[in-house]
PDB file of C-alpha atoms in Angstrom:
ATOM      1  CA  MET A   1     161.685 -44.854   4.683  1.00  0.00           C
ATOM      2  CA  ARG A   2     164.892 -45.741   2.851  1.00  0.00           C
ATOM      3  CA  ARG A   3     166.535 -48.740   4.434  1.00  0.00           C
ATOM      4  CA  ASP A   4     170.049 -47.448   3.825  1.00  0.00           C
ATOM      5  CA  ILE A   5     169.524 -44.398   6.044  1.00  0.00           C
ATOM      6  CA  GLN A   6     167.758 -46.038   8.968  1.00  0.00           C
ATOM      7  CA  LYS A   7     169.629 -45.674  12.225  1.00  0.00           C
ATOM      8  CA  HIS A   8     169.112 -45.561  15.940  1.00  0.00           C
ATOM      9  CA  ARG A   9     172.084 -43.448  16.969  1.00  0.00           C
ATOM     10  CA  GLY A  10     174.206 -40.523  15.878  1.00  0.00           C
ATOM     11  CA  PHE A  11     171.902 -37.577  16.669  1.00  0.00           C
ATOM     12  CA  GLU A  12     173.473 -34.228  17.565  1.00  0.00           C
ATOM     13  CA  GLY A  13     173.240 -33.650  21.308  1.00  0.00           C
ATOM     14  CA  GLU A  14     172.271 -37.240  22.033  1.00  0.00           C
ATOM     15  CA  LEU A  15     172.932 -39.171  25.221  1.00  0.00           C
ATOM     16  CA  ILE A  16     172.981 -42.884  25.900  1.00  0.00           C
ATOM     17  CA  ILE A  17     173.999 -44.612  29.125  1.00  0.00           C
ATOM     18  CA  GLU A  18     174.504 -48.375  29.286  1.00  0.00           C
ATOM     19  CA  ILE A  19     174.555 -49.940  32.733  1.00  0.00           C
ATOM     20  CA  PRO A  20     177.162 -52.767  32.878  1.00  0.00           C
ATOM     21  CA  ARG A  21     175.887 -56.238  33.703  1.00  0.00           C
ATOM     22  CA  LEU A  22     177.842 -56.359  36.967  1.00  0.00           C
ATOM     23  CA  VAL A  23     176.204 -53.101  38.018  1.00  0.00           C
ATOM     24  CA  ILE A  24     172.775 -54.505  37.086  1.00  0.00           C
ATOM     25  CA  ALA A  25     173.526 -57.323  39.514  1.00  0.00           C
ATOM     26  CA  GLN A  26     174.503 -54.667  42.038  1.00  0.00           C
ATOM     27  CA  CYS A  27     171.111 -52.963  41.604  1.00  0.00           C
ATOM     28  CA  ARG A  28     169.356 -56.253  42.321  1.00  0.00           C
ATOM     29  CA  GLN A  29     171.008 -56.257  45.727  1.00  0.00           C
ATOM     30  CA  LEU A  30     169.867 -52.745  46.692  1.00  0.00           C
ATOM     31  CA  SER A  31     166.610 -53.197  48.558  1.00  0.00           C
ATOM     32  CA  LEU A  32     165.368 -49.655  47.963  1.00  0.00           C
ATOM     33  CA  VAL A  33     165.586 -49.863  44.166  1.00  0.00           C
ATOM     34  CA  ASN A  34     165.717 -53.540  43.144  1.00  0.00           C
ATOM     35  CA  ALA A  35     162.011 -53.654  42.276  1.00  0.00           C
ATOM     36  CA  LEU A  36     162.466 -51.045  39.509  1.00  0.00           C
ATOM     37  CA  TYR A  37     165.785 -49.762  38.229  1.00  0.00           C
ATOM     38  CA  ILE A  38     167.485 -48.348  35.139  1.00  0.00           C
ATOM     39  CA  ALA A  39     169.211 -50.688  32.697  1.00  0.00           C
ATOM     40  CA  ARG A  40     169.696 -48.119  29.903  1.00  0.00           C
ATOM     41  CA  MET A  41     168.652 -44.533  29.310  1.00  0.00           C
ATOM     42  CA  GLY A  42     169.043 -41.926  26.629  1.00  0.00           C
ATOM     43  CA  PHE A  43     168.007 -38.721  24.921  1.00  0.00           C
ATOM     44  CA  TYR A  44     167.660 -38.313  21.134  1.00  0.00           C
ATOM     45  CA  PRO A  45     166.924 -34.783  19.820  1.00  0.00           C
ATOM     46  CA  LYS A  46     165.354 -34.371  16.365  1.00  0.00           C
ATOM     47  CA  ALA A  47     166.219 -38.000  15.660  1.00  0.00           C
ATOM     48  CA  LEU A  48     165.797 -38.114  11.889  1.00  0.00           C
ATOM     49  CA  HIS A  49     165.846 -41.718  10.591  1.00  0.00           C
ATOM     50  CA  HIS A  50     165.741 -43.123  14.136  1.00  0.00           C
ATOM     51  CA  TYR A  51     164.489 -46.669  13.823  1.00  0.00           C
ATOM     52  CA  PHE A  52     164.339 -49.874  15.857  1.00  0.00           C
ATOM     53  CA  GLN A  53     162.498 -53.174  15.576  1.00  0.00           C
ATOM     54  CA  ARG A  54     162.321 -56.120  17.975  1.00  0.00           C
ATOM     55  CA  PRO A  55     160.117 -58.887  16.523  1.00  0.00           C
ATOM     56  CA  ALA A  56     160.099 -60.833  19.807  1.00  0.00           C
ATOM     57  CA  GLY A  57     160.247 -57.866  22.188  1.00  0.00           C
ATOM     58  CA  ILE A  58     162.836 -57.771  24.983  1.00  0.00           C
ATOM     59  CA  SER A  59     162.910 -58.454  28.701  1.00  0.00           C
ATOM     60  CA  ASP A  60     163.091 -54.729  29.612  1.00  0.00           C
ATOM     61  CA  LEU A  61     160.219 -52.298  29.997  1.00  0.00           C
ATOM     62  CA  ILE A  62     160.822 -49.398  27.572  1.00  0.00           C
ATOM     63  CA  LEU A  63     159.517 -45.902  28.328  1.00  0.00           C
ATOM     64  CA  ILE A  64     159.571 -43.370  25.473  1.00  0.00           C
ATOM     65  CA  TYR A  65     158.597 -39.757  26.200  1.00  0.00           C
ATOM     66  CA  CYS A  66     158.257 -37.450  23.186  1.00  0.00           C
ATOM     67  CA  THR A  67     158.771 -33.715  23.760  1.00  0.00           C
ATOM     68  CA  ALA A  68     158.864 -32.484  20.155  1.00  0.00           C
ATOM     69  CA  GLY A  69     158.019 -33.737  16.691  1.00  0.00           C
ATOM     70  CA  ARG A  70     156.429 -37.151  16.314  1.00  0.00           C
ATOM     71  CA  GLY A  71     157.182 -40.786  15.616  1.00  0.00           C
ATOM     72  CA  TRP A  72     155.442 -44.091  15.028  1.00  0.00           C
ATOM     73  CA  ILE A  73     155.083 -47.185  17.159  1.00  0.00           C
ATOM     74  CA  GLN A  74     153.929 -50.542  15.876  1.00  0.00           C
ATOM     75  CA  SER A  75     153.035 -53.654  17.861  1.00  0.00           C
ATOM     76  CA  ARG A  76     151.943 -56.666  15.869  1.00  0.00           C
ATOM     77  CA  LYS A  77     149.423 -55.186  13.388  1.00  0.00           C
ATOM     78  CA  LYS A  78     148.594 -52.053  15.375  1.00  0.00           C
ATOM     79  CA  LYS A  79     150.353 -48.811  14.431  1.00  0.00           C
ATOM     80  CA  MET A  80     150.005 -45.502  16.261  1.00  0.00           C
ATOM     81  CA  VAL A  81     151.547 -42.055  16.240  1.00  0.00           C
ATOM     82  CA  LEU A  82     153.474 -40.743  19.253  1.00  0.00           C
ATOM     83  CA  GLU A  83     153.371 -36.950  19.236  1.00  0.00           C
ATOM     84  CA  SER A  84     154.935 -34.235  21.333  1.00  0.00           C
ATOM     85  CA  GLY A  85     153.580 -34.312  24.870  1.00  0.00           C
ATOM     86  CA  HIS A  86     152.898 -38.050  24.873  1.00  0.00           C
ATOM     87  CA  LEU A  87     154.667 -41.045  26.331  1.00  0.00           C
ATOM     88  CA  CYS A  88     154.433 -44.721  25.521  1.00  0.00           C
ATOM     89  CA  LEU A  89     155.348 -47.835  27.492  1.00  0.00           C
ATOM     90  CA  LEU A  90     156.470 -50.996  25.708  1.00  0.00           C
ATOM     91  CA  PRO A  91     156.007 -53.890  28.168  1.00  0.00           C
ATOM     92  CA  PRO A  92     158.487 -56.777  28.355  1.00  0.00           C
ATOM     93  CA  GLY A  93     158.020 -59.502  25.775  1.00  0.00           C
ATOM     94  CA  ILE A  94     155.750 -57.493  23.451  1.00  0.00           C
ATOM     95  CA  PRO A  95     156.858 -57.412  19.764  1.00  0.00           C
ATOM     96  CA  HIS A  96     157.338 -53.830  18.642  1.00  0.00           C
ATOM     97  CA  ALA A  97     158.957 -51.388  16.272  1.00  0.00           C
ATOM     98  CA  TYR A  98     159.323 -47.616  16.473  1.00  0.00           C
ATOM     99  CA  TRP A  99     160.674 -44.912  14.212  1.00  0.00           C
ATOM    100  CA  ALA A 100     160.830 -41.142  13.832  1.00  0.00           C
ATOM    101  CA  ASP A 101     158.561 -39.336  11.407  1.00  0.00           C
ATOM    102  CA  GLU A 102     160.497 -38.153   8.361  1.00  0.00           C
ATOM    103  CA  GLU A 103     158.933 -34.692   8.183  1.00  0.00           C
ATOM    104  CA  ALA A 104     158.906 -33.912  11.906  1.00  0.00           C
ATOM    105  CA  PRO A 105     161.353 -36.322  13.607  1.00  0.00           C
ATOM    106  CA  TRP A 106     160.744 -36.754  17.283  1.00  0.00           C
ATOM    107  CA  THR A 107     162.795 -35.651  20.248  1.00  0.00           C
ATOM    108  CA  ILE A 108     162.585 -38.364  22.888  1.00  0.00           C
ATOM    109  CA  TYR A 109     163.731 -39.192  26.380  1.00  0.00           C
ATOM    110  CA  TRP A 110     163.790 -42.925  27.022  1.00  0.00           C
ATOM    111  CA  PHE A 111     164.513 -45.569  29.636  1.00  0.00           C
ATOM    112  CA  HIS A 112     164.964 -49.318  29.664  1.00  0.00           C
ATOM    113  CA  LEU A 113     163.791 -50.505  33.085  1.00  0.00           C
ATOM    114  CA  GLN A 114     164.063 -53.805  34.922  1.00  0.00           C
ATOM    115  CA  GLY A 115     162.633 -55.211  38.148  1.00  0.00           C
ATOM    116  CA  LYS A 116     159.521 -56.946  39.392  1.00  0.00           C
ATOM    117  CA  ASN A 117     157.500 -53.697  39.434  1.00  0.00           C
ATOM    118  CA  CYS A 118     157.729 -53.065  35.685  1.00  0.00           C
ATOM    119  CA  LEU A 119     154.198 -54.257  34.938  1.00  0.00           C
ATOM    120  CA  SER A 120     152.871 -52.476  38.021  1.00  0.00           C
ATOM    121  CA  LEU A 121     154.304 -49.257  36.613  1.00  0.00           C
ATOM    122  CA  VAL A 122     152.611 -49.884  33.270  1.00  0.00           C
ATOM    123  CA  GLN A 123     149.289 -50.430  35.029  1.00  0.00           C
ATOM    124  CA  ALA A 124     149.726 -47.313  37.169  1.00  0.00           C
ATOM    125  CA  ILE A 125     150.374 -45.111  34.119  1.00  0.00           C
ATOM    126  CA  THR A 126     148.072 -46.685  31.534  1.00  0.00           C
ATOM    127  CA  GLY A 127     145.256 -47.873  33.807  1.00  0.00           C
ATOM    128  CA  ASP A 128     145.230 -51.410  32.425  1.00  0.00           C
ATOM    129  CA  LYS A 129     147.233 -54.590  32.993  1.00  0.00           C
ATOM    130  CA  GLY A 130     149.973 -53.521  30.657  1.00  0.00           C
ATOM    131  CA  ARG A 131     149.480 -55.677  27.599  1.00  0.00           C
ATOM    132  CA  GLN A 132     148.228 -52.911  25.309  1.00  0.00           C
ATOM    133  CA  ILE A 133     150.467 -50.229  23.855  1.00  0.00           C
ATOM    134  CA  LYS A 134     148.974 -46.758  23.619  1.00  0.00           C
ATOM    135  CA  PRO A 135     150.146 -43.118  23.782  1.00  0.00           C
ATOM    136  CA  ILE A 136     149.534 -41.342  27.095  1.00  0.00           C
ATOM    137  CA  PRO A 137     149.287 -37.510  27.184  1.00  0.00           C
ATOM    138  CA  VAL A 138     151.459 -35.737  29.766  1.00  0.00           C
ATOM    139  CA  SER A 139     152.011 -32.039  30.361  1.00  0.00           C
ATOM    140  CA  PHE A 140     155.395 -30.549  29.461  1.00  0.00           C
ATOM    141  CA  SER A 141     157.736 -29.668  32.307  1.00  0.00           C
ATOM    142  CA  ALA A 142     161.235 -28.225  32.071  1.00  0.00           C
ATOM    143  CA  LYS A 143     161.772 -29.433  35.637  1.00  0.00           C
ATOM    144  CA  ARG A 144     161.111 -33.009  34.522  1.00  0.00           C
ATOM    145  CA  ASP A 145     163.846 -32.653  31.923  1.00  0.00           C
ATOM    146  CA  THR A 146     166.132 -31.341  34.657  1.00  0.00           C
ATOM    147  CA  VAL A 147     165.483 -34.455  36.711  1.00  0.00           C
ATOM    148  CA  PHE A 148     166.302 -36.634  33.689  1.00  0.00           C
ATOM    149  CA  LYS A 149     169.617 -34.814  33.233  1.00  0.00           C
ATOM    150  CA  GLN A 150     170.372 -35.173  36.933  1.00  0.00           C
ATOM    151  CA  ILE A 151     169.785 -38.927  36.701  1.00  0.00           C
ATOM    152  CA  GLY A 152     172.081 -39.146  33.690  1.00  0.00           C
ATOM    153  CA  ASN A 153     174.797 -36.977  35.232  1.00  0.00           C
ATOM    154  CA  THR A 154     174.725 -39.084  38.391  1.00  0.00           C
ATOM    155  CA  LEU A 155     175.220 -42.335  36.473  1.00  0.00           C
ATOM    156  CA  LEU A 156     177.964 -40.793  34.366  1.00  0.00           C
ATOM    157  CA  LYS A 157     179.883 -40.242  37.606  1.00  0.00           C
ATOM    158  CA  GLY A 158     180.125 -44.006  38.112  1.00  0.00           C
ATOM    159  CA  TYR A 159     178.330 -46.844  39.833  1.00  0.00           C
ATOM    160  CA  SER A 160     178.870 -46.533  43.544  1.00  0.00           C
ATOM    161  CA  ASN A 161     175.946 -47.653  45.692  1.00  0.00           C
ATOM    162  CA  THR A 162     175.376 -44.000  46.516  1.00  0.00           C
ATOM    163  CA  ASN A 163     175.097 -43.031  42.853  1.00  0.00           C
ATOM    164  CA  LEU A 164     172.888 -46.007  42.004  1.00  0.00           C
ATOM    165  CA  LEU A 165     170.565 -45.252  44.892  1.00  0.00           C
ATOM    166  CA  PHE A 166     170.368 -41.570  44.078  1.00  0.00           C
ATOM    167  CA  ALA A 167     169.788 -42.078  40.347  1.00  0.00           C
ATOM    168  CA  ASN A 168     167.159 -44.785  40.775  1.00  0.00           C
ATOM    169  CA  LEU A 169     165.345 -42.962  43.549  1.00  0.00           C
ATOM    170  CA  LEU A 170     165.303 -39.916  41.279  1.00  0.00           C
ATOM    171  CA  LEU A 171     163.778 -42.237  38.680  1.00  0.00           C
ATOM    172  CA  GLN A 172     160.821 -42.679  41.041  1.00  0.00           C
ATOM    173  CA  TYR A 173     160.468 -38.907  41.207  1.00  0.00           C
ATOM    174  CA  TYR A 174     160.652 -38.680  37.417  1.00  0.00           C
ATOM    175  CA  LEU A 175     157.975 -41.341  37.030  1.00  0.00           C
ATOM    176  CA  ALA A 176     155.805 -39.590  39.606  1.00  0.00           C
ATOM    177  CA  SER A 177     155.977 -36.454  37.461  1.00  0.00           C
ATOM    178  CA  LEU A 178     154.431 -38.460  34.620  1.00  0.00           C
ATOM    179  CA  MET A 179     151.754 -40.118  36.725  1.00  0.00           C
ATOM    180  CA  ILE A 180     150.810 -37.139  38.933  1.00  0.00           C
ATOM    181  CA  PRO A 181     151.978 -34.003  37.082  1.00  0.00           C
ATOM    182  CA  ASP A 182     149.919 -31.595  39.205  1.00  0.00           C
ATOM    183  CA  GLN A 183     151.964 -32.501  42.270  1.00  0.00           C
ATOM    184  CA  PHE A 184     155.258 -31.985  40.477  1.00  0.00           C
ATOM    185  CA  GLN A 185     156.094 -28.486  41.687  1.00  0.00           C
ATOM    186  CA  GLN A 186     159.316 -28.511  43.666  1.00  0.00           C
ATOM    187  CA  GLU A 187     162.323 -26.838  42.127  1.00  0.00           C
ATOM    188  CA  ILE A 188     165.295 -29.094  41.415  1.00  0.00           C
ATOM    189  CA  THR A 189     168.369 -27.612  43.030  1.00  0.00           C
ATOM    190  CA  ASN A 190     171.741 -28.855  44.038  1.00  0.00           C
ATOM    191  CA  VAL A 191     173.467 -26.827  46.744  1.00  0.00           C
ATOM    192  CA  GLN A 192     175.669 -29.571  48.106  1.00  0.00           C
ATOM    193  CA  GLN A 193     179.300 -28.610  48.058  1.00  0.00           C
ATOM    194  CA  ALA A 194     181.736 -30.974  46.441  1.00  0.00           C
ATOM    195  CA  GLY A 195     183.763 -33.107  48.841  1.00  0.00           C
ATOM    196  CA  ALA A 196     187.036 -34.918  48.238  1.00  0.00           C
ATOM    197  CA  THR A 197     185.390 -37.889  46.509  1.00  0.00           C
ATOM    198  CA  ASP A 198     183.341 -35.598  44.258  1.00  0.00           C
ATOM    199  CA  LYS A 199     186.473 -33.683  43.314  1.00  0.00           C
ATOM    200  CA  ALA A 200     188.255 -36.932  42.517  1.00  0.00           C
ATOM    201  CA  ILE A 201     185.420 -38.161  40.303  1.00  0.00           C
ATOM    202  CA  ALA A 202     185.266 -34.824  38.490  1.00  0.00           C
ATOM    203  CA  PHE A 203     189.024 -35.080  37.918  1.00  0.00           C
ATOM    204  CA  MET A 204     188.629 -38.618  36.536  1.00  0.00           C
ATOM    205  CA  GLN A 205     185.886 -37.493  34.159  1.00  0.00           C
ATOM    206  CA  GLN A 206     188.152 -34.744  32.814  1.00  0.00           C
ATOM    207  CA  LYS A 207     191.047 -37.174  32.340  1.00  0.00           C
ATOM    208  CA  LEU A 208     189.348 -40.125  30.636  1.00  0.00           C
ATOM    209  CA  SER A 209     191.700 -39.764  27.661  1.00  0.00           C
ATOM    210  CA  ALA A 210     194.823 -39.530  29.801  1.00  0.00           C
ATOM    211  CA  LYS A 211     197.035 -41.911  31.702  1.00  0.00           C
ATOM    212  CA  ILE A 212     196.591 -41.044  35.349  1.00  0.00           C
ATOM    213  CA  SER A 213     197.868 -42.674  38.517  1.00  0.00           C
ATOM    214  CA  LEU A 214     196.400 -43.139  41.957  1.00  0.00           C
ATOM    215  CA  GLN A 215     198.722 -40.363  43.096  1.00  0.00           C
ATOM    216  CA  ASP A 216     197.232 -38.013  40.489  1.00  0.00           C
ATOM    217  CA  ILE A 217     193.690 -38.731  41.645  1.00  0.00           C
ATOM    218  CA  ALA A 218     194.543 -38.347  45.327  1.00  0.00           C
ATOM    219  CA  GLY A 219     196.305 -35.087  44.516  1.00  0.00           C
ATOM    220  CA  ALA A 220     193.148 -33.743  42.854  1.00  0.00           C
ATOM    221  CA  ALA A 221     191.334 -34.414  46.129  1.00  0.00           C
ATOM    222  CA  ASN A 222     194.154 -32.821  48.164  1.00  0.00           C
ATOM    223  CA  LEU A 223     194.618 -35.971  50.244  1.00  0.00           C
ATOM    224  CA  SER A 224     197.375 -38.482  50.841  1.00  0.00           C
ATOM    225  CA  VAL A 225     197.178 -41.642  48.757  1.00  0.00           C
ATOM    226  CA  SER A 226     196.524 -43.974  51.688  1.00  0.00           C
ATOM    227  CA  PHE A 227     193.842 -41.815  53.325  1.00  0.00           C
ATOM    228  CA  PHE A 228     192.202 -40.989  49.995  1.00  0.00           C
ATOM    229  CA  SER A 229     192.083 -44.627  48.870  1.00  0.00           C
ATOM    230  CA  ARG A 230     190.418 -45.683  52.107  1.00  0.00           C
ATOM    231  CA  LYS A 231     187.941 -42.788  52.062  1.00  0.00           C
ATOM    232  CA  PHE A 232     187.073 -43.280  48.382  1.00  0.00           C
ATOM    233  CA  LYS A 233     186.446 -47.008  48.870  1.00  0.00           C
ATOM    234  CA  GLU A 234     184.250 -46.314  51.896  1.00  0.00           C
ATOM    235  CA  GLU A 235     182.124 -43.762  50.007  1.00  0.00           C
ATOM    236  CA  THR A 236     181.836 -45.483  46.624  1.00  0.00           C
ATOM    237  CA  GLY A 237     182.468 -49.171  47.232  1.00  0.00           C
ATOM    238  CA  TYR A 238     185.250 -49.149  44.613  1.00  0.00           C
ATOM    239  CA  ALA A 239     188.984 -48.650  44.575  1.00  0.00           C
ATOM    240  CA  PRO A 240     189.818 -45.395  42.719  1.00  0.00           C
ATOM    241  CA  ILE A 241     191.437 -47.005  39.656  1.00  0.00           C
ATOM    242  CA  GLU A 242     188.619 -49.561  39.420  1.00  0.00           C
ATOM    243  CA  TYR A 243     186.148 -46.665  39.453  1.00  0.00           C
ATOM    244  CA  PHE A 244     188.165 -44.850  36.794  1.00  0.00           C
ATOM    245  CA  ASN A 245     187.967 -47.930  34.575  1.00  0.00           C
ATOM    246  CA  TYR A 246     184.179 -48.010  34.956  1.00  0.00           C
ATOM    247  CA  LEU A 247     184.064 -44.417  33.740  1.00  0.00           C
ATOM    248  CA  ARG A 248     186.334 -45.302  30.828  1.00  0.00           C
ATOM    249  CA  VAL A 249     184.104 -48.164  29.728  1.00  0.00           C
ATOM    250  CA  GLN A 250     181.025 -45.935  29.962  1.00  0.00           C
ATOM    251  CA  LYS A 251     182.780 -43.450  27.693  1.00  0.00           C
ATOM    252  CA  ALA A 252     183.671 -46.321  25.366  1.00  0.00           C
ATOM    253  CA  CYS A 253     179.972 -47.233  25.146  1.00  0.00           C
ATOM    254  CA  GLN A 254     179.246 -43.681  24.069  1.00  0.00           C
ATOM    255  CA  LEU A 255     181.944 -43.804  21.377  1.00  0.00           C
ATOM    256  CA  LEU A 256     180.817 -47.198  20.117  1.00  0.00           C
ATOM    257  CA  HIS A 257     177.290 -45.841  19.785  1.00  0.00           C
ATOM    258  CA  PHE A 258     177.970 -42.394  18.411  1.00  0.00           C
ATOM    259  CA  SER A 259     181.226 -42.593  16.450  1.00  0.00           C
ATOM    260  CA  LYS A 260     182.756 -44.652  13.671  1.00  0.00           C
ATOM    261  CA  LEU A 261     186.105 -45.003  15.436  1.00  0.00           C
ATOM    262  CA  ARG A 262     187.688 -48.449  15.327  1.00  0.00           C
ATOM    263  CA  VAL A 263     188.018 -50.323  18.616  1.00  0.00           C
ATOM    264  CA  SER A 264     191.764 -49.670  18.661  1.00  0.00           C
ATOM    265  CA  GLU A 265     191.110 -45.953  18.128  1.00  0.00           C
ATOM    266  CA  ILE A 266     188.612 -45.888  20.986  1.00  0.00           C
ATOM    267  CA  ALA A 267     191.186 -47.551  23.227  1.00  0.00           C
ATOM    268  CA  TYR A 268     193.651 -44.832  22.236  1.00  0.00           C
ATOM    269  CA  GLU A 269     191.048 -42.127  22.929  1.00  0.00           C
ATOM    270  CA  LEU A 270     190.788 -43.535  26.456  1.00  0.00           C
ATOM    271  CA  GLY A 271     194.534 -43.550  27.023  1.00  0.00           C
ATOM    272  CA  ILE A 272     194.834 -47.328  26.699  1.00  0.00           C
ATOM    273  CA  ALA A 273     197.736 -48.319  24.446  1.00  0.00           C
ATOM    274  CA  ASP A 274     196.893 -52.039  24.307  1.00  0.00           C
ATOM    275  CA  PRO A 275     193.608 -52.731  22.426  1.00  0.00           C
ATOM    276  CA  LEU A 276     193.562 -56.302  23.768  1.00  0.00           C
ATOM    277  CA  TYR A 277     193.653 -55.035  27.340  1.00  0.00           C
ATOM    278  CA  PHE A 278     190.882 -52.570  26.507  1.00  0.00           C
ATOM    279  CA  SER A 279     188.755 -55.365  25.023  1.00  0.00           C
ATOM    280  CA  ARG A 280     189.244 -57.517  28.117  1.00  0.00           C
ATOM    281  CA  LEU A 281     188.328 -54.596  30.365  1.00  0.00           C
ATOM    282  CA  PHE A 282     185.223 -53.858  28.292  1.00  0.00           C
ATOM    283  CA  ARG A 283     184.101 -57.503  28.223  1.00  0.00           C
ATOM    284  CA  GLN A 284     184.599 -57.793  31.980  1.00  0.00           C
ATOM    285  CA  GLN A 285     182.146 -54.957  32.579  1.00  0.00           C
ATOM    286  CA  MET A 286     179.675 -55.287  29.704  1.00  0.00           C
ATOM    287  CA  GLY A 287     179.689 -59.053  29.151  1.00  0.00           C
ATOM    288  CA  VAL A 288     180.528 -58.764  25.420  1.00  0.00           C
ATOM    289  CA  SER A 289     183.456 -57.544  23.352  1.00  0.00           C
ATOM    290  CA  PRO A 290     183.438 -53.950  22.040  1.00  0.00           C
ATOM    291  CA  ALA A 291     182.929 -55.224  18.484  1.00  0.00           C
ATOM    292  CA  ARG A 292     180.004 -57.399  19.545  1.00  0.00           C
ATOM    293  CA  TYR A 293     178.507 -54.550  21.544  1.00  0.00           C
ATOM    294  CA  ARG A 294     178.620 -52.265  18.503  1.00  0.00           C
ATOM    295  CA  LYS A 295     177.193 -54.965  16.237  1.00  0.00           C
ATOM    296  CA  GLN A 296     174.287 -55.630  18.605  1.00  0.00           C
ATOM    297  CA  GLY A 297     173.497 -51.935  18.658  1.00  0.00           C
ATOM    298  CA  SER A 298     173.585 -51.467  14.894  1.00  0.00           C
ATOM    299  CA  THR A 299     171.409 -54.400  13.793  1.00  0.00           C
ATOM    300  CA  LEU A 300     168.509 -52.892  11.884  1.00  0.00           C
ATOM    301  CA  GLN A 301     165.581 -54.541  10.180  1.00  0.00           C
ATOM    302  CA  LYS A 302     163.278 -53.366   7.418  1.00  0.00           C
ATOM    303  CA  ILE A 303     159.842 -51.990   8.189  1.00  0.00           C
ATOM    304  CA  GLU A 304     157.247 -50.190   6.117  1.00  0.00           C
ATOM    305  CA  THR A 305     156.401 -46.655   7.180  1.00  0.00           C
ATOM    306  CA  PRO A 306     153.672 -44.275   6.074  1.00  0.00           C
TER     307      PRO A 306
END
């Protein structure tokens, strides 16, 4: 593989969701999900030149599920192929590298997971104590992919306790579909009608590049500002503008991963005229500056491939 074309982002149709550090702390306080929760997730279709190496491993459990093509995974001196219809778990602290095959680049769904049940999950899926990396065959299911999209769409709506609970409880359902595929038969439907808070969040998502006021958001929900603010805070745990800023930073993460826009240009794309204010807002949520975040995500190392 040519070193100058290695990458781990920039694939057409891709998705990546970064959970801010303050929200990670929030997950640790939710008793129903704090034993196993999402720290990052993504989808890379036909990810030609996708490549990543972590010589010391990381503290997260990584789940990679391949639905098309193939790729390679290496841990220490062991190298294996991950083909369509297989998943692989990379336990915390295990050195590893992975990359897409050049002739048939993989399409993968992936999670970074945290919580005390990470190794228990590895044992449940692999049948051992989780220190060996190996591909696990799983049957294809379009419904499983629907669940993945529902998890992602929920997190893209923001980080209220309700959204975090729903997304991470859906994660359990998704994992169950991998462990016990024969029982995975229910159709995934969503017949719930949108309420005022849902309408407001949808409005925010459509206006991430605009300057909007609290009055604008309340108007989208057809409520007075005072009543809307109280109702929104009760249902999400956040003030409306604070929630809007979370959505903005999530969009910024996407742009930092998948575009070559400068930080000032990303701020402009999000309707923020002052790049310094944008950087402070980003650091407050993600724990690092936008430039540092992008640099951490683009650090690549050389590896030999077949």
